[in-house]
Amino acid sequence: MPEPSEQEGASRVRRGRGRRPAAEVCADVLEAAGALLLEGGMGPFTIEAVADRAGVSKTTIYKWWPSKGALALDGYFHAVESALTFPDSGDIEADLTAQLRAFVHVVTRTPAGRVIAELIGQAQTDPDLAAALLKRYSGPRRELAVETMLRARSRGRLRADVDPEVLVDQLWGACYHRLLMPNLPLTEEFAVSLVANLMRGVRG
Amino acid sequence: MPEPSEQEGASRVRRGRGRRPAAEVCADVLEAAGALLLEGGMGPFTIEAVADRAGVSKTTIYKWWPSKGALALDGYFHAVESALTFPDSGDIEADLTAQLRAFVHVVTRTPAGRVIAELIGQAQTDPDLAAALLKRYSGPRRELAVETMLRARSRGRLRADVDPEVLVDQLWGACYHRLLMPNLPLTEEFAVSLVANLMRGVRG
């Protein structure tokens, strides 16, 4: 971990704290980035604004994050993470439904939906942001979902020949489809139907 | 339909044609727009380039299309439409699989995938483009898919209590998820699994 710069030292003094451990500084930066994003979206989001809010120097932020996009994605992940944990009741249909309802709630009832839609949108023409999106957001979120489904599969609750990765696209991917191309509303009822269709099958 | 302008008359003469009916001019514009998009994506796509290629005036194009984005979306729809027709063999699983494989082929093996990804991306921060996307692309494509599924439902091949609109998100939406956040590849095998999972159910 880098030594704090003078500027950062000054910030610490300004905030009336002692010497802060790097992990604490890092957590403050993520907290500030997430809060700024949820308040104003990507428009006013700058490294400088995050540095100000977290009481650290821009230099410190640049030591840990290669770009504004990378910081935005980590901040976003940090801000939504606790709302999107996977329950483990043993009933995979109930657990997936509960997590998807929470996900739909976060992206429709808080500014998080516009933020992630803008980040995904910008990533289509910004290769650095695209790489950060896959590595810092969609990859880790996908892993958490797959873990949950593999656990269900090992308990015999999901068919052994079904690829959990495909289910991720048919559950959360379906929600992103309604978020990014909102011909129809993204609702909690929709989330319930997504899981029910897959678990039960739709054949007449 | 508007009278052709002088400039357009000159283009027609330059191309050695007689007076063209409006429908033919419109078809030429869509053809030119689609071809330009698939050749170079949104970067070099301009109303002027489409006008040049179609041999019409920019004024004519502006009479029919309110913006570059609207023209791009109509041109894109026109370019991919014939490859993405829905077969009707009576076997809904086979028909959906065939159409989804064709869709995956178009978006992964031709420049169409980058074009629609860029359009969806830009639409996240451009309200006019977003409205055009819903009205001119995702809405009509969604309708075609729902028609196919309602036909299957009326034949008893899909459960009566299943909403075909949700299936659209779980099939094509799942593909867009892999197109826009490519943590995993978008393949024809993936398309096959999407339909199989929904038709059969994934419960263990």
Short mmCIF file of N, CA and C in Angstrom, two decimals, chain B residues 56-139:
data_model
loop_
_atom_site.label_atom_id
_atom_site.label_comp_id
_atom_site.label_asym_id
_atom_site.label_seq_id
_atom_site.Cartn_x
_atom_site.Cartn_y
_atom_site.Cartn_z
N VAL B 56 -30.32 10.74 -53.08
CA VAL B 56 -31.43 11.65 -52.76
C VAL B 56 -30.84 12.85 -52.00
N SER B 57 -31.67 13.87 -51.81
CA SER B 57 -31.19 15.04 -51.08
C SER B 57 -31.32 14.79 -49.57
N LYS B 58 -30.52 15.51 -48.81
CA LYS B 58 -30.66 15.44 -47.35
C LYS B 58 -32.06 15.91 -46.93
N THR B 59 -32.57 16.92 -47.68
CA THR B 59 -33.91 17.44 -47.37
C THR B 59 -34.96 16.34 -47.42
N THR B 60 -34.86 15.49 -48.41
CA THR B 60 -35.82 14.38 -48.52
C THR B 60 -35.73 13.48 -47.30
N ILE B 61 -34.52 13.16 -46.89
CA ILE B 61 -34.36 12.29 -45.73
C ILE B 61 -34.95 12.95 -44.49
N TYR B 62 -34.68 14.25 -44.31
CA TYR B 62 -35.20 14.94 -43.12
C TYR B 62 -36.72 15.04 -43.14
N LYS B 63 -37.33 14.97 -44.34
CA LYS B 63 -38.80 14.98 -44.39
C LYS B 63 -39.38 13.72 -43.77
N TRP B 64 -38.66 12.62 -43.90
CA TRP B 64 -39.20 11.34 -43.43
C TRP B 64 -38.64 10.88 -42.09
N TRP B 65 -37.43 11.28 -41.80
CA TRP B 65 -36.81 10.83 -40.54
C TRP B 65 -36.41 12.05 -39.69
N PRO B 66 -36.82 12.07 -38.42
CA PRO B 66 -36.58 13.24 -37.59
C PRO B 66 -35.12 13.40 -37.15
N SER B 67 -34.35 12.32 -37.20
CA SER B 67 -32.97 12.40 -36.68
C SER B 67 -32.12 11.29 -37.29
N LYS B 68 -30.84 11.45 -37.13
CA LYS B 68 -29.88 10.44 -37.57
C LYS B 68 -30.14 9.11 -36.88
N GLY B 69 -30.46 9.17 -35.59
CA GLY B 69 -30.71 7.95 -34.83
C GLY B 69 -31.92 7.20 -35.35
N ALA B 70 -32.98 7.94 -35.66
CA ALA B 70 -34.19 7.30 -36.18
C ALA B 70 -33.89 6.62 -37.51
N LEU B 71 -33.12 7.31 -38.36
CA LEU B 71 -32.75 6.73 -39.66
C LEU B 71 -31.87 5.49 -39.46
N ALA B 72 -30.93 5.57 -38.52
CA ALA B 72 -30.05 4.43 -38.26
C ALA B 72 -30.87 3.22 -37.81
N LEU B 73 -31.84 3.47 -36.93
CA LEU B 73 -32.62 2.35 -36.41
C LEU B 73 -33.50 1.73 -37.49
N ASP B 74 -34.11 2.57 -38.33
CA ASP B 74 -34.91 2.03 -39.43
C ASP B 74 -34.02 1.28 -40.42
N GLY B 75 -32.85 1.84 -40.70
CA GLY B 75 -31.91 1.19 -41.62
C GLY B 75 -31.44 -0.14 -41.05
N TYR B 76 -31.18 -0.16 -39.75
CA TYR B 76 -30.74 -1.40 -39.10
C TYR B 76 -31.85 -2.45 -39.16
N PHE B 77 -33.06 -2.05 -38.82
CA PHE B 77 -34.20 -2.98 -38.84
C PHE B 77 -34.35 -3.57 -40.25
N HIS B 78 -34.28 -2.68 -41.25
CA HIS B 78 -34.41 -3.09 -42.65
C HIS B 78 -33.32 -4.11 -43.03
N ALA B 79 -32.09 -3.84 -42.54
CA ALA B 79 -30.96 -4.70 -42.92
C ALA B 79 -31.04 -6.09 -42.31
N VAL B 80 -31.58 -6.18 -41.10
CA VAL B 80 -31.57 -7.49 -40.42
C VAL B 80 -32.90 -8.23 -40.54
N GLU B 81 -33.93 -7.52 -41.00
CA GLU B 81 -35.29 -8.08 -40.97
C GLU B 81 -35.39 -9.45 -41.66
N SER B 82 -34.85 -9.56 -42.87
CA SER B 82 -35.08 -10.80 -43.62
C SER B 82 -34.35 -11.97 -42.96
N ALA B 83 -33.21 -11.70 -42.32
CA ALA B 83 -32.47 -12.78 -41.65
C ALA B 83 -33.18 -13.24 -40.37
N LEU B 84 -34.09 -12.41 -39.86
CA LEU B 84 -34.67 -12.67 -38.55
C LEU B 84 -36.17 -12.97 -38.59
N THR B 85 -36.65 -13.47 -39.73
CA THR B 85 -38.07 -13.83 -39.79
C THR B 85 -38.30 -15.06 -38.91
N PHE B 86 -39.53 -15.21 -38.45
CA PHE B 86 -39.88 -16.34 -37.60
C PHE B 86 -40.43 -17.48 -38.45
N PRO B 87 -39.79 -18.64 -38.38
CA PRO B 87 -40.36 -19.79 -39.08
C PRO B 87 -41.65 -20.22 -38.37
N ASP B 88 -42.53 -20.96 -39.06
CA ASP B 88 -43.74 -21.48 -38.43
C ASP B 88 -43.95 -22.92 -38.86
N SER B 89 -43.21 -23.82 -38.21
CA SER B 89 -43.30 -25.24 -38.54
C SER B 89 -44.36 -25.92 -37.69
N GLY B 90 -44.89 -25.21 -36.68
CA GLY B 90 -45.83 -25.83 -35.74
C GLY B 90 -45.12 -26.33 -34.49
N ASP B 91 -43.79 -26.48 -34.56
CA ASP B 91 -43.00 -26.92 -33.39
C ASP B 91 -42.34 -25.68 -32.79
N ILE B 92 -42.92 -25.14 -31.71
CA ILE B 92 -42.47 -23.86 -31.18
C ILE B 92 -41.03 -23.93 -30.69
N GLU B 93 -40.63 -25.04 -30.09
CA GLU B 93 -39.24 -25.13 -29.61
C GLU B 93 -38.26 -25.05 -30.79
N ALA B 94 -38.57 -25.78 -31.86
CA ALA B 94 -37.69 -25.73 -33.04
C ALA B 94 -37.71 -24.35 -33.69
N ASP B 95 -38.89 -23.72 -33.74
CA ASP B 95 -39.00 -22.42 -34.41
C ASP B 95 -38.26 -21.33 -33.62
N LEU B 96 -38.44 -21.31 -32.31
CA LEU B 96 -37.73 -20.32 -31.49
C LEU B 96 -36.23 -20.54 -31.57
N THR B 97 -35.82 -21.80 -31.50
CA THR B 97 -34.39 -22.10 -31.57
C THR B 97 -33.79 -21.64 -32.89
N ALA B 98 -34.50 -21.91 -33.99
CA ALA B 98 -33.98 -21.52 -35.31
C ALA B 98 -33.86 -20.00 -35.41
N GLN B 99 -34.89 -19.29 -34.92
CA GLN B 99 -34.83 -17.83 -35.03
C GLN B 99 -33.72 -17.27 -34.13
N LEU B 100 -33.59 -17.80 -32.92
CA LEU B 100 -32.54 -17.31 -32.02
C LEU B 100 -31.14 -17.61 -32.55
N ARG B 101 -30.98 -18.78 -33.18
CA ARG B 101 -29.67 -19.08 -33.77
C ARG B 101 -29.36 -18.08 -34.87
N ALA B 102 -30.37 -17.75 -35.67
CA ALA B 102 -30.17 -16.77 -36.75
C ALA B 102 -29.82 -15.41 -36.15
N PHE B 103 -30.50 -15.05 -35.07
CA PHE B 103 -30.24 -13.77 -34.39
C PHE B 103 -28.80 -13.73 -33.87
N VAL B 104 -28.40 -14.81 -33.19
CA VAL B 104 -27.03 -14.87 -32.67
C VAL B 104 -26.02 -14.79 -33.81
N HIS B 105 -26.31 -15.48 -34.90
CA HIS B 105 -25.41 -15.44 -36.05
C HIS B 105 -25.24 -14.00 -36.56
N VAL B 106 -26.37 -13.29 -36.72
CA VAL B 106 -26.32 -11.92 -37.25
C VAL B 106 -25.53 -11.00 -36.31
N VAL B 107 -25.76 -11.11 -35.00
CA VAL B 107 -25.09 -10.15 -34.11
C VAL B 107 -23.65 -10.54 -33.77
N THR B 108 -23.25 -11.79 -34.06
CA THR B 108 -21.86 -12.16 -33.77
C THR B 108 -21.00 -12.29 -35.03
N ARG B 109 -21.62 -12.62 -36.17
CA ARG B 109 -20.83 -12.87 -37.38
C ARG B 109 -20.88 -11.74 -38.39
N THR B 110 -21.68 -10.71 -38.11
CA THR B 110 -21.71 -9.53 -38.98
C THR B 110 -21.52 -8.31 -38.08
N PRO B 111 -21.25 -7.14 -38.68
CA PRO B 111 -21.06 -5.94 -37.84
C PRO B 111 -22.36 -5.49 -37.15
N ALA B 112 -23.48 -6.18 -37.41
CA ALA B 112 -24.76 -5.77 -36.83
C ALA B 112 -24.70 -5.73 -35.30
N GLY B 113 -23.97 -6.65 -34.71
CA GLY B 113 -23.90 -6.71 -33.25
C GLY B 113 -23.30 -5.44 -32.66
N ARG B 114 -22.18 -4.98 -33.23
CA ARG B 114 -21.56 -3.75 -32.72
C ARG B 114 -22.48 -2.56 -32.94
N VAL B 115 -23.17 -2.55 -34.09
CA VAL B 115 -24.05 -1.42 -34.42
C VAL B 115 -25.19 -1.33 -33.39
N ILE B 116 -25.88 -2.43 -33.15
CA ILE B 116 -27.03 -2.35 -32.23
C ILE B 116 -26.54 -2.11 -30.80
N ALA B 117 -25.38 -2.68 -30.45
CA ALA B 117 -24.83 -2.42 -29.10
C ALA B 117 -24.53 -0.92 -28.93
N GLU B 118 -23.96 -0.30 -29.95
CA GLU B 118 -23.67 1.14 -29.88
C GLU B 118 -24.96 1.96 -29.80
N LEU B 119 -25.96 1.56 -30.58
CA LEU B 119 -27.23 2.30 -30.55
C LEU B 119 -27.90 2.18 -29.18
N ILE B 120 -27.92 0.97 -28.63
CA ILE B 120 -28.49 0.79 -27.28
C ILE B 120 -27.67 1.60 -26.28
N GLY B 121 -26.35 1.56 -26.42
CA GLY B 121 -25.47 2.30 -25.52
C GLY B 121 -25.74 3.79 -25.55
N GLN B 122 -25.77 4.38 -26.76
CA GLN B 122 -26.02 5.82 -26.89
C GLN B 122 -27.40 6.20 -26.39
N ALA B 123 -28.35 5.28 -26.56
CA ALA B 123 -29.73 5.57 -26.14
C ALA B 123 -29.84 5.79 -24.64
N GLN B 124 -28.87 5.30 -23.87
CA GLN B 124 -28.95 5.45 -22.41
C GLN B 124 -28.79 6.90 -21.96
N THR B 125 -28.17 7.72 -22.81
CA THR B 125 -27.99 9.14 -22.44
C THR B 125 -28.55 10.08 -23.51
N ASP B 126 -29.31 9.54 -24.47
CA ASP B 126 -29.88 10.36 -25.55
C ASP B 126 -31.38 10.04 -25.65
N PRO B 127 -32.22 10.89 -25.03
CA PRO B 127 -33.65 10.56 -24.96
C PRO B 127 -34.32 10.40 -26.34
N ASP B 128 -33.89 11.19 -27.34
CA ASP B 128 -34.50 11.04 -28.67
C ASP B 128 -34.16 9.67 -29.27
N LEU B 129 -32.90 9.29 -29.13
CA LEU B 129 -32.49 7.99 -29.65
C LEU B 129 -33.19 6.87 -28.87
N ALA B 130 -33.34 7.06 -27.56
CA ALA B 130 -34.03 6.05 -26.75
C ALA B 130 -35.46 5.85 -27.23
N ALA B 131 -36.16 6.96 -27.51
CA ALA B 131 -37.54 6.85 -27.99
C ALA B 131 -37.58 6.16 -29.35
N ALA B 132 -36.63 6.51 -30.22
CA ALA B 132 -36.58 5.88 -31.55
C ALA B 132 -36.27 4.39 -31.43
N LEU B 133 -35.39 4.04 -30.51
CA LEU B 133 -35.02 2.63 -30.31
C LEU B 133 -36.24 1.79 -29.94
N LEU B 134 -37.03 2.30 -28.99
CA LEU B 134 -38.20 1.55 -28.54
C LEU B 134 -39.25 1.45 -29.65
N LYS B 135 -39.45 2.56 -30.34
CA LYS B 135 -40.53 2.62 -31.33
C LYS B 135 -40.16 1.92 -32.63
N ARG B 136 -38.90 2.08 -33.05
CA ARG B 136 -38.53 1.63 -34.38
C ARG B 136 -37.79 0.30 -34.38
N TYR B 137 -37.26 -0.13 -33.24
CA TYR B 137 -36.52 -1.39 -33.25
C TYR B 137 -37.07 -2.39 -32.23
N SER B 138 -36.87 -2.11 -30.93
CA SER B 138 -37.19 -3.16 -29.95
C SER B 138 -38.70 -3.43 -29.88
N GLY B 139 -39.53 -2.39 -30.07
CA GLY B 139 -40.97 -2.60 -30.05
C GLY B 139 -41.43 -3.53 -31.16
#
